[in-house]
């Protein structure tokens, strides 16, 4: 397997904001020393520096940044350089109000906060292009600069007249004729027929918010417009001669954008991970965070970067809990285990004022090295040095869970069986966590990605079938793959029009059934299902699909209500493969038992033959070695049968145990 990395070691560091300290050269000098002590080798600069870089329109001050980059480089620290478009200077909004976003209620925002500019505004684009080019001209050949960080956490939408016009242009391109648009959006309903593209307005609570085709296309447009804006930023850098790779930082479970579209345009995926550690069991939090890491990795099937995480507490969650001793290292190595080639923090130094003055940092207001956080950050830096051979290695998965943002947009906007929540994230997580507990690496694929290399593909709640997914799933099963599909799948097409002729659309013969009706349970209401007397009785909630069998075998049946005896789980052979259908939103215990059996039936090979409860296992590989990460997020030491023919590469494995809140890494030669 090819090693794809922007560095031959782990990137270790984080966001650093020296522009807040330019009047304190003593502090800046001290920071350099402390970074070196903590083994920090890379910092991200310039994310929110625009007003310092261009204090007045057309007046550029890049000297301080150049000096900073030179200084860092002289201290062996490299730089990820950001374009500053995430927050604009005050002069820009004052002089050109069109850069300010208009909300869905058609009110234009005042200047303030960040991440809130219009992506269409030609003025904003031009001003961003200019500052990006200045940065690129200055730093294109600087040996310290290894990566461009494009903007910051792109998000949100703007409903200004410029965006409305751009939306109409985008629709014209997509549909060509207004009749085609009317058909796709089913506008004869409530007499909403358009006679011209000029009549289209973005969704608004003041106008149309229930025309699902419009809402869905608006979300697609917002993604397209954001991607276009990002590409314009990248083009500006390239035109000025910058050749370093580019990334942009994503957020956890953010549904305002289809990240897979942005991922196509960048060289490396990165994301900002802020789990709610110590809110519930950390093992569970780790599983949920692992799902996000896996999603980021699968976008390009390549190592990703952990662009931000907190060295300690946050300041914006409801309650700002500290990271308990050991958790910083464990959580950092968790990202690495799932395919990250970096561990980066927000932030290196805590600011004195502003919104984030109490956010955790490697260097806090006290400013010394004798703090718990600084010690643990240093240990983390040392650990990454010890594991340097793992950087750039890949993750290979035999099982995939399908994730689709567009389907989620459509499903969550539709008024249907349950308007109190459909729990898409949870549905995906239930299968994901069960597969992880079986000791498998898992990819989170989206509908357009190839499926051929997997042996097991899970399709939870894929409400919208698009991009020919039916055909690809058919081929996958035909060729011997195992498919697990759940309730509320294949209901609508890519325009959100309901499929005719039976659902899951195009796959009723493959599944050997047809979904006839779907019952919704009230919040808190519980039903049950079982394989029969003496077998476990599982609970289910929210949605119960009532299917008509057309060749599939029922493996379990409902035990409540008028559909007692109806199938709750089915299996059907098709081609060389097998297709399972889970009819209801089952409790996790069901998924755990189901996949345990599935793994042995389908001959999937877990990373470790026996994974003790409470431990998580992940693996990365290069052409010679497999690196097996075993992680314990509980407080107790857990015994682990050591993997055969493996050498301990990292961690405390005394008495054959993985200590509480810690990681061990084994290296195994690949045969
Ligand atoms: C991120 C953001 C950073 C910082 C951080 C605090 O979402 O990109 O700039 O605000 O949160 O946790």
XYZ file of C-alpha atoms and ligand atoms in Angstrom:
683
model
C 0.000 0.000 0.000
C 1.266 3.431 -0.884
C 2.233 5.762 1.926
C 0.471 9.052 1.459
C 1.482 11.657 3.910
C 2.434 15.276 3.950
C 5.029 14.474 6.555
C 7.171 11.486 7.498
C 6.378 12.011 11.156
C 3.230 12.867 13.039
C 2.294 16.515 12.910
C 2.027 17.716 16.480
C 0.924 21.180 17.513
C -2.121 23.322 16.981
C -3.619 26.766 16.459
C -1.301 29.498 17.614
C -2.392 33.132 17.704
C 0.725 35.308 18.081
C -1.148 38.317 16.648
C -2.758 38.621 20.088
C 0.695 39.012 21.680
C 2.702 41.179 19.312
C 3.338 43.690 22.124
C 4.830 40.915 24.287
C 7.978 39.644 22.557
C 9.009 38.075 25.890
C 5.930 35.838 25.782
C 6.419 34.953 22.133
C 10.026 33.961 22.830
C 8.944 31.880 25.816
C 6.284 30.152 23.710
C 8.930 28.927 21.288
C 10.931 27.387 24.101
C 7.872 25.736 25.594
C 6.696 24.395 22.255
C 10.054 22.750 21.750
C 9.858 21.209 25.215
C 6.408 19.813 24.442
C 7.789 18.283 21.189
C 5.522 20.510 19.131
C 6.711 20.397 15.526
C 3.950 22.308 13.676
C 1.608 25.209 14.401
C -1.355 26.594 12.530
C -1.061 30.336 12.009
C -3.267 33.072 10.698
C -6.740 31.548 11.082
C -8.201 34.801 12.406
C -5.436 37.303 11.583
C -7.006 39.341 8.818
C -7.305 42.623 10.723
C -3.623 42.390 11.691
C -2.571 41.437 8.154
C -4.641 44.141 6.458
C -5.550 46.747 9.090
C -6.928 49.072 6.430
C -8.159 48.285 2.978
C -5.144 47.731 0.736
C -2.614 48.289 3.546
C -0.803 45.022 4.149
C 1.319 44.125 7.175
C 2.797 40.711 6.666
C 6.198 41.394 8.241
C 5.197 40.162 11.696
C 3.925 36.916 10.189
C 7.054 36.432 8.108
C 9.200 37.023 11.176
C 7.091 34.565 13.152
C 7.321 31.874 10.476
C 11.111 32.385 10.181
C 11.476 32.158 13.918
C 9.389 29.039 14.198
C 11.366 27.427 11.418
C 14.624 28.308 13.128
C 13.275 26.429 16.156
C 12.385 23.363 14.070
C 8.659 24.129 14.007
C 6.750 24.060 10.749
C 3.634 25.944 9.808
C 0.169 25.221 8.526
C -0.842 28.586 7.143
C -4.468 29.615 7.138
C -6.294 31.881 4.771
C -8.067 34.415 7.010
C -11.542 34.362 5.456
C -13.200 32.829 8.541
C -13.495 36.286 10.180
C -13.283 39.594 8.377
C -11.965 42.969 9.509
C -14.472 45.591 10.539
C -13.567 47.959 7.681
C -14.623 45.359 5.139
C -18.171 45.085 6.452
C -18.512 48.821 6.980
C -17.461 49.701 3.460
C -19.123 46.766 1.684
C -22.276 45.697 3.555
C -22.982 43.081 0.874
C -20.427 40.809 2.588
C -22.763 40.496 5.579
C -25.072 37.527 5.542
C -28.840 37.771 5.172
C -30.755 35.323 7.330
C -33.642 33.159 6.189
C -36.029 35.828 7.551
C -34.400 38.202 5.033
C -32.764 40.387 7.682
C -29.143 41.355 7.088
C -26.786 40.692 9.999
C -24.714 43.365 11.689
C -20.940 43.124 11.754
C -19.727 40.728 14.437
C -18.713 37.211 15.414
C -17.191 35.020 12.656
C -18.004 32.417 9.980
C -20.834 34.585 8.766
C -20.045 36.112 5.412
C -21.853 35.778 2.119
C -20.139 33.194 -0.083
C -21.536 34.740 -3.257
C -20.542 38.381 -2.719
C -18.069 39.363 -5.483
C -16.533 41.900 -3.115
C -15.885 39.316 -0.420
C -14.431 36.938 -2.965
C -12.210 39.649 -4.374
C -10.931 40.771 -0.965
C -10.242 37.165 0.030
C -8.460 36.558 -3.263
C -6.222 39.573 -2.659
C -5.197 38.656 0.880
C -4.728 34.991 -0.090
C -2.457 36.011 -2.938
C -0.390 38.241 -0.659
C 0.060 35.294 1.681
C 0.902 32.926 -1.160
C 3.428 35.350 -2.680
C 5.143 35.696 0.666
C 5.106 32.058 1.736
C 4.959 29.936 -1.424
C 8.635 29.007 -1.156
C 9.015 29.136 2.586
C 10.360 25.771 3.738
C 8.395 26.032 6.990
C 4.991 26.103 5.315
C 3.807 22.551 4.696
C 0.077 22.972 4.217
C -2.588 25.604 3.549
C -5.549 25.669 5.910
C -8.363 27.119 3.822
C -10.590 29.357 5.940
C -12.061 27.778 9.074
C -15.025 25.477 9.600
C -17.068 26.610 6.590
C -20.707 26.655 7.646
C -24.037 28.399 7.377
C -26.002 29.971 4.566
C -26.866 33.386 3.227
C -30.202 34.428 1.667
C -29.193 37.808 0.206
C -30.247 38.902 -3.301
C -26.845 37.841 -4.678
C -27.326 34.341 -3.280
C -30.901 34.193 -4.590
C -29.646 35.013 -8.084
C -26.860 32.442 -7.803
C -29.371 29.843 -6.599
C -31.573 30.495 -9.648
C -28.591 30.169 -11.981
C -27.661 26.913 -10.287
C -31.229 25.617 -10.682
C -31.346 26.614 -14.354
C -28.225 24.614 -14.936
C -29.584 21.626 -13.091
C -33.072 21.555 -14.596
C -32.755 23.476 -17.882
C -36.531 24.075 -18.029
C -38.994 25.290 -15.433
C -41.233 22.314 -16.269
C -38.478 19.944 -15.230
C -38.114 21.828 -11.950
C -41.877 21.789 -11.378
C -41.948 18.056 -11.915
C -38.984 17.399 -9.629
C -40.454 19.522 -6.844
C -44.052 18.321 -7.428
C -45.284 21.873 -7.391
C -48.838 21.207 -8.533
C -49.315 20.313 -4.882
C -50.938 23.338 -3.182
C -50.814 25.128 -6.551
C -47.183 26.160 -6.202
C -46.318 25.839 -9.893
C -43.528 28.173 -11.035
C -43.754 29.835 -14.415
C -40.197 31.195 -14.360
C -36.911 30.560 -12.539
C -37.050 34.207 -11.434
C -39.887 33.306 -9.042
C -37.740 30.923 -7.038
C -36.870 32.099 -3.524
C -34.719 30.175 -1.048
C -36.642 28.355 1.713
C -37.923 30.655 4.420
C -40.366 30.465 7.293
C -41.887 33.583 5.694
C -42.474 31.685 2.444
C -41.898 28.079 1.460
C -40.328 25.876 4.054
C -42.338 22.741 3.348
C -41.578 22.324 -0.343
C -39.148 19.486 0.168
C -37.613 19.530 -3.312
C -36.798 23.213 -2.863
C -35.274 22.661 0.583
C -33.192 19.757 -0.656
C -31.866 21.652 -3.667
C -31.151 24.662 -1.468
C -28.927 22.491 0.747
C -27.201 21.182 -2.369
C -26.739 24.736 -3.603
C -25.280 25.853 -0.247
C -22.744 23.021 -0.512
C -22.002 23.902 -4.139
C -21.599 27.599 -3.350
C -19.379 26.948 -0.339
C -17.277 24.531 -2.383
C -17.025 27.092 -5.163
C -15.934 29.747 -2.670
C -13.330 27.378 -1.245
C -12.066 26.546 -4.740
C -11.731 30.248 -5.466
C -9.617 30.603 -2.331
C -7.433 27.708 -3.451
C -7.154 29.085 -6.979
C -5.910 32.393 -5.598
C -3.102 30.593 -3.775
C -2.218 28.549 -6.832
C -2.251 31.553 -9.157
C 0.219 33.250 -6.857
C 2.507 30.252 -7.095
C 1.785 28.260 -3.931
C 2.211 24.536 -4.491
C 1.797 23.169 -0.963
C -1.196 20.847 -0.377
C -4.466 22.283 0.943
C -7.020 21.276 3.540
C -10.055 22.775 5.231
C -11.223 21.784 8.698
C -14.534 19.949 9.117
C -16.761 19.596 12.190
C -18.400 16.674 13.944
C -21.712 15.504 12.506
C -22.199 18.858 10.784
C -25.149 18.541 8.458
C -25.191 22.000 6.883
C -22.810 20.825 4.149
C -22.165 17.628 2.277
C -18.520 17.303 3.288
C -17.832 14.619 0.716
C -18.240 17.297 -1.979
C -15.694 19.611 -0.355
C -13.340 16.702 0.265
C -12.992 16.145 -3.480
C -11.379 19.569 -3.864
C -8.777 19.385 -1.107
C -5.626 17.312 -0.787
C -6.098 16.109 2.743
C -9.156 15.913 4.976
C -8.929 17.415 8.441
C -11.395 17.890 11.259
C -11.908 19.412 14.693
C -12.814 16.909 17.391
C -14.441 18.083 20.620
C -16.123 15.100 22.281
C -18.031 15.402 25.547
C -15.490 13.422 27.555
C -16.548 12.459 31.077
C -20.222 13.223 30.386
C -21.090 9.535 29.974
C -18.822 6.496 29.792
C -15.661 7.467 27.947
C -15.694 4.111 26.129
C -18.952 5.136 24.523
C -17.751 8.632 23.747
C -14.680 7.067 22.137
C -16.865 4.852 19.937
C -18.863 7.844 18.764
C -15.722 9.875 18.116
C -14.201 6.893 16.312
C -17.138 6.951 13.911
C -16.308 10.549 13.000
C -12.624 9.736 12.577
C -13.568 6.852 10.295
C -15.854 9.071 8.254
C -13.041 11.588 7.746
C -10.630 8.849 6.730
C -13.069 7.213 4.328
C -13.735 10.464 2.445
C -10.406 10.016 0.689
C -9.470 6.539 1.880
C -6.321 8.132 3.205
C -4.862 9.364 6.479
C -6.569 12.510 7.732
C -5.458 15.240 10.110
C -6.832 15.896 13.548
C -6.732 19.663 13.073
C -8.130 20.719 16.445
C -8.838 19.133 19.808
C -8.646 20.552 23.298
C -5.611 19.979 25.494
C -7.961 20.227 28.462
C -11.454 21.615 28.967
C -13.522 23.529 26.454
C -15.461 26.687 27.168
C -18.521 26.342 24.968
C -20.087 23.050 26.035
C -22.832 23.223 28.678
C -20.339 22.143 31.333
C -16.596 22.446 30.761
C -15.068 19.286 32.179
C -11.341 18.802 32.493
C -9.662 15.937 30.694
C -8.756 13.524 33.463
C -5.103 12.397 33.708
C -4.157 10.182 30.784
C -7.152 11.095 28.659
C -5.289 13.607 26.516
C -2.841 10.951 25.374
C -5.489 8.275 25.026
C -7.857 10.461 22.991
C -4.975 11.678 20.820
C -3.813 8.141 20.074
C -7.420 7.199 19.375
C -7.395 9.593 16.415
C -4.073 8.118 15.304
C -5.426 4.574 15.633
C -8.270 5.494 13.274
C -5.923 6.956 10.656
C -4.908 10.463 11.750
C -1.430 11.645 10.827
C -1.556 14.505 13.298
C -2.593 15.578 16.741
C -3.309 19.282 16.902
C -4.907 21.467 19.480
C -6.955 24.498 19.772
C -4.931 26.202 21.186
C -1.245 26.508 21.974
C -1.571 29.623 24.141
C -4.667 30.804 25.957
C -5.708 34.368 25.072
C -6.288 36.924 27.813
C -9.614 38.170 26.580
C -12.434 37.499 24.186
C -14.804 34.583 23.861
C -12.211 31.842 24.285
C -10.173 33.114 27.215
C -11.118 30.090 29.338
C -10.694 27.491 26.584
C -8.042 24.890 27.383
C -4.551 25.469 25.962
C -1.122 23.889 26.077
C 0.156 27.079 27.723
C -2.351 28.631 30.104
C -2.566 32.071 31.733
C -0.086 30.999 34.395
C 2.387 30.483 31.583
C 4.740 27.921 33.130
C 5.743 24.356 32.337
C 4.796 23.012 35.746
C 1.162 22.367 34.941
C -0.585 19.034 34.531
C -1.772 19.945 31.058
C 1.671 20.957 29.866
C 3.170 17.748 31.267
C 0.543 15.628 29.536
C 0.946 17.557 26.285
C 4.673 16.832 26.483
C 4.012 13.124 27.079
C 1.724 13.117 24.066
C 4.462 14.701 21.953
C 6.910 12.059 23.144
C 4.452 9.271 22.371
C 4.003 10.525 18.818
C 7.767 10.534 18.382
C 7.938 6.956 19.636
C 5.241 5.972 17.144
C 6.727 7.860 14.178
C 6.901 4.681 12.077
C 3.083 4.570 12.024
C 2.684 7.975 10.329
C 1.440 7.684 6.769
C 0.221 4.095 7.148
C -3.265 3.202 5.940
C -6.377 1.668 7.430
C -7.954 -1.212 5.624
C -11.554 -2.254 6.390
C -13.602 -5.271 5.345
C -16.854 -3.773 6.580
C -18.512 -0.513 5.635
C -21.484 1.410 6.939
C -23.150 3.693 4.449
C -23.628 7.334 5.435
C -25.377 9.862 3.267
C -25.837 13.507 4.105
C -28.230 14.245 1.221
C -30.498 11.409 2.276
C -30.437 12.781 5.799
C -31.397 16.268 4.598
C -34.388 14.838 2.763
C -35.443 12.445 5.495
C -35.258 14.933 8.343
C -37.225 17.595 6.479
C -39.994 15.257 5.338
C -43.152 15.213 7.400
C -43.877 11.537 7.820
C -44.021 8.679 10.266
C -42.186 10.420 13.094
C -41.831 14.148 13.290
C -40.364 13.863 16.774
C -37.114 12.466 15.459
C -35.944 9.633 13.244
C -32.510 9.225 14.839
C -30.377 8.785 11.750
C -27.046 9.331 13.488
C -28.075 6.831 16.165
C -29.164 4.285 13.556
C -25.771 4.463 11.864
C -23.999 4.379 15.209
C -25.834 1.252 16.374
C -24.419 -0.818 13.531
C -21.055 0.936 13.644
C -20.433 0.387 17.356
C -21.470 -3.260 17.139
C -19.011 -3.909 14.318
C -16.273 -2.128 16.237
C -17.003 -4.286 19.279
C -16.417 -7.288 17.025
C -12.863 -5.973 16.517
C -13.204 -4.720 12.952
C -11.960 -1.579 11.249
C -15.008 0.057 9.704
C -15.282 2.520 6.810
C -18.090 5.087 6.645
C -18.798 5.250 2.932
C -21.136 7.533 1.082
C -23.362 6.417 -1.787
C -21.002 7.386 -4.587
C -17.992 5.494 -3.275
C -17.036 1.998 -4.509
C -18.244 -0.972 -2.487
C -16.375 -3.797 -4.215
C -13.627 -4.206 -1.656
C -15.905 -4.875 1.286
C -17.354 -8.158 2.413
C -20.089 -6.591 4.506
C -21.992 -3.408 3.692
C -24.535 -1.981 6.119
C -27.154 0.443 4.817
C -29.021 2.031 7.735
C -32.028 4.227 6.944
C -30.992 5.160 3.432
C -34.220 7.027 2.773
C -33.020 8.396 -0.565
C -31.651 6.128 -3.262
C -29.567 8.152 -5.692
C -26.469 7.880 -7.830
C -27.433 4.367 -8.912
C -26.902 2.933 -5.437
C -29.536 0.207 -6.054
C -27.520 -1.167 -8.954
C -24.253 -1.103 -7.076
C -25.756 -2.837 -4.071
C -27.197 -5.453 -6.397
C -23.795 -6.111 -7.952
C -22.213 -6.216 -4.528
C -24.579 -8.952 -3.319
C -24.572 -10.742 -6.665
C -20.796 -11.071 -6.365
C -20.955 -12.614 -2.914
C -21.191 -9.647 -0.541
C -23.370 -9.512 2.546
C -25.775 -6.597 2.710
C -27.621 -5.448 5.819
C -30.347 -2.917 5.098
C -32.756 -1.361 7.563
C -36.285 0.073 7.641
C -37.021 3.423 5.936
C -34.659 2.801 3.013
C -35.195 3.396 -0.698
C -38.284 5.536 -0.169
C -37.546 8.532 -2.443
C -35.453 9.374 -5.487
C -32.844 12.112 -5.714
C -35.526 14.802 -6.081
C -37.296 13.559 -2.966
C -40.149 12.106 -5.052
C -41.535 8.894 -3.616
C -40.644 5.788 -5.572
C -43.569 4.007 -7.186
C -43.969 0.260 -7.423
C -42.718 -0.832 -4.017
C -39.844 -0.094 -1.646
C -36.949 -0.423 -0.912
C -36.846 0.795 -4.474
C -35.306 -1.556 -7.002
C -34.226 -4.050 -4.373
C -37.415 -5.880 -3.416
C -36.329 -8.983 -5.366
C -32.870 -8.879 -3.827
C -34.232 -8.536 -0.306
C -37.087 -10.934 -1.016
C -39.636 -8.587 0.505
C -41.599 -5.411 0.090
C -42.141 -2.801 2.756
C -45.888 -2.425 2.930
C -46.527 -0.024 5.783
C -44.498 1.593 8.541
C -45.821 2.103 12.055
C -44.466 4.854 14.273
C -44.226 4.536 18.037
C -44.635 7.466 20.412
C -41.543 8.738 22.182
C -40.906 6.382 25.085
C -43.103 3.624 23.647
C -41.395 0.248 23.382
C -42.198 -2.847 21.354
C -40.436 -6.199 21.216
C -39.277 -8.888 18.828
C -37.627 -12.273 19.102
C -36.435 -15.348 17.205
C -38.928 -17.439 19.196
C -39.608 -18.965 22.607
C -36.441 -19.204 24.689
C -34.515 -16.819 22.423
C -33.657 -13.299 23.601
C -36.477 -10.770 23.497
C -35.243 -7.435 22.131
C -36.874 -4.039 22.449
C -37.481 -1.675 19.566
C -38.654 1.914 19.297
C -39.663 4.689 16.927
C -40.327 2.829 13.666
C -41.646 -0.652 12.877
C -41.674 -1.628 9.224
C -44.382 -4.126 8.270
C -43.017 -6.134 5.366
C -44.614 -8.599 2.985
C -42.273 -11.520 2.350
C -41.582 -12.400 -1.265
C -38.987 -15.114 -0.788
C -37.084 -13.895 2.289
C -36.995 -16.004 5.444
C -38.168 -14.403 8.674
C -35.494 -14.827 11.359
C -37.276 -12.852 14.066
C -40.813 -11.589 14.528
C -42.616 -8.820 16.407
C -44.413 -9.809 19.604
C -46.693 -6.782 20.150
C -49.697 -5.013 18.762
C -51.671 -5.966 15.676
C -48.481 -6.946 13.831
C -47.464 -9.590 16.348
C -45.940 -12.416 14.289
C -44.885 -10.135 11.419
C -41.188 -10.347 10.447
C -38.748 -8.100 12.314
C -35.559 -9.497 10.781
C -35.268 -11.351 7.471
C -32.651 -12.985 5.290
C -32.592 -13.713 1.576
C -29.980 -15.278 -0.698
C -29.279 -13.492 -3.937
C -26.595 -14.375 -6.486
C -23.560 -15.467 -4.538
C -24.446 -13.247 -1.597
C -26.945 -12.651 1.167
C -29.203 -9.753 2.084
C -30.567 -9.098 5.575
C -33.335 -6.650 6.370
C -33.755 -5.194 9.848
C -37.351 -3.963 10.071
C -37.185 -1.857 13.203
C -35.127 0.523 15.322
C -33.780 -2.183 17.602
C -31.910 -1.802 20.872
C -28.122 -2.021 20.792
C -28.060 -5.505 22.350
C -29.731 -6.817 19.204
C -27.126 -5.229 16.947
C -24.305 -6.568 19.111
C -25.647 -10.144 18.952
C -26.574 -9.879 15.283
C -23.183 -8.671 14.083
C -21.273 -11.089 16.306
C -23.028 -13.869 14.458
C -22.653 -12.133 11.113
C -18.888 -11.818 11.521
C -18.462 -15.551 12.047
C -20.948 -16.458 9.284
C -19.363 -14.230 6.680
C -15.800 -15.163 7.616
C -14.764 -11.587 8.397
C -11.450 -11.532 10.228
C -11.365 -9.347 13.325
C -8.059 -7.647 14.103
C -7.803 -9.734 17.285
C -9.488 -13.125 17.590
C -10.837 -12.291 21.030
C -11.445 -8.722 22.124
C -12.186 -8.412 25.842
C -15.117 -6.178 26.698
C -14.111 -2.587 27.407
C -11.254 -2.549 24.923
C -11.265 -1.020 21.469
C -8.981 -2.265 18.712
C -7.952 -0.605 15.450
C -5.182 -1.287 13.004
C -3.099 0.564 10.448
C -0.754 -0.976 7.957
C 2.114 -0.204 5.630
C 3.776 -2.520 3.145
C 5.617 -4.413 5.890
C 3.808 -4.043 9.157
C 0.453 -3.999 10.792
C 0.156 -1.655 13.790
C -2.443 -2.823 16.262
C -3.788 -0.202 18.668
C -5.615 -1.541 21.707
C -7.277 1.161 23.761
C -8.874 1.172 27.152
C -11.190 4.082 27.948
C -12.376 2.598 31.264
C -10.611 3.243 34.578
C -9.735 -0.423 35.221
C -6.845 -2.463 33.793
C -8.144 -5.115 31.374
C -6.324 -8.355 30.557
C -5.654 -8.943 26.881
C -4.309 -12.079 25.196
C -1.299 -10.603 23.354
C -1.649 -10.742 19.564
C 0.349 -13.631 18.089
C 3.796 -12.845 16.651
C 3.521 -9.212 17.623
C 6.055 -6.990 19.359
C 4.999 -4.330 21.819
C 5.749 -1.002 20.172
C 4.246 1.362 22.721
C 2.477 1.457 26.072
C 2.315 -0.210 29.442
C 1.376 -3.870 28.979
C 2.582 -5.085 32.359
C 0.998 -8.346 33.515
C -0.608 -8.732 30.111
C -3.042 -5.911 30.846
C -3.996 -2.693 29.131
C -4.024 -0.190 32.006
C -7.027 2.035 32.700
C -7.304 5.004 30.329
C -4.345 3.976 28.194
C -3.200 2.597 24.870
C -0.867 -0.184 23.821
C 0.398 -0.567 20.275
C 1.757 -3.800 18.822
C 3.704 -4.238 15.613
C 3.131 -7.357 13.593
C 4.998 -8.296 10.412
C 2.585 -8.657 7.511
C 2.774 -11.999 5.812
C -13.432 25.381 16.712
C -12.874 26.594 15.963
C -11.714 27.213 16.721
C -12.058 27.394 18.179
C -12.464 26.048 18.749
C -12.791 26.098 20.217
O -14.700 25.049 16.287
O -12.418 26.218 14.695
O -11.395 28.460 16.136
O -13.097 28.302 18.298
O -13.592 25.590 18.065
O -13.142 24.833 20.698
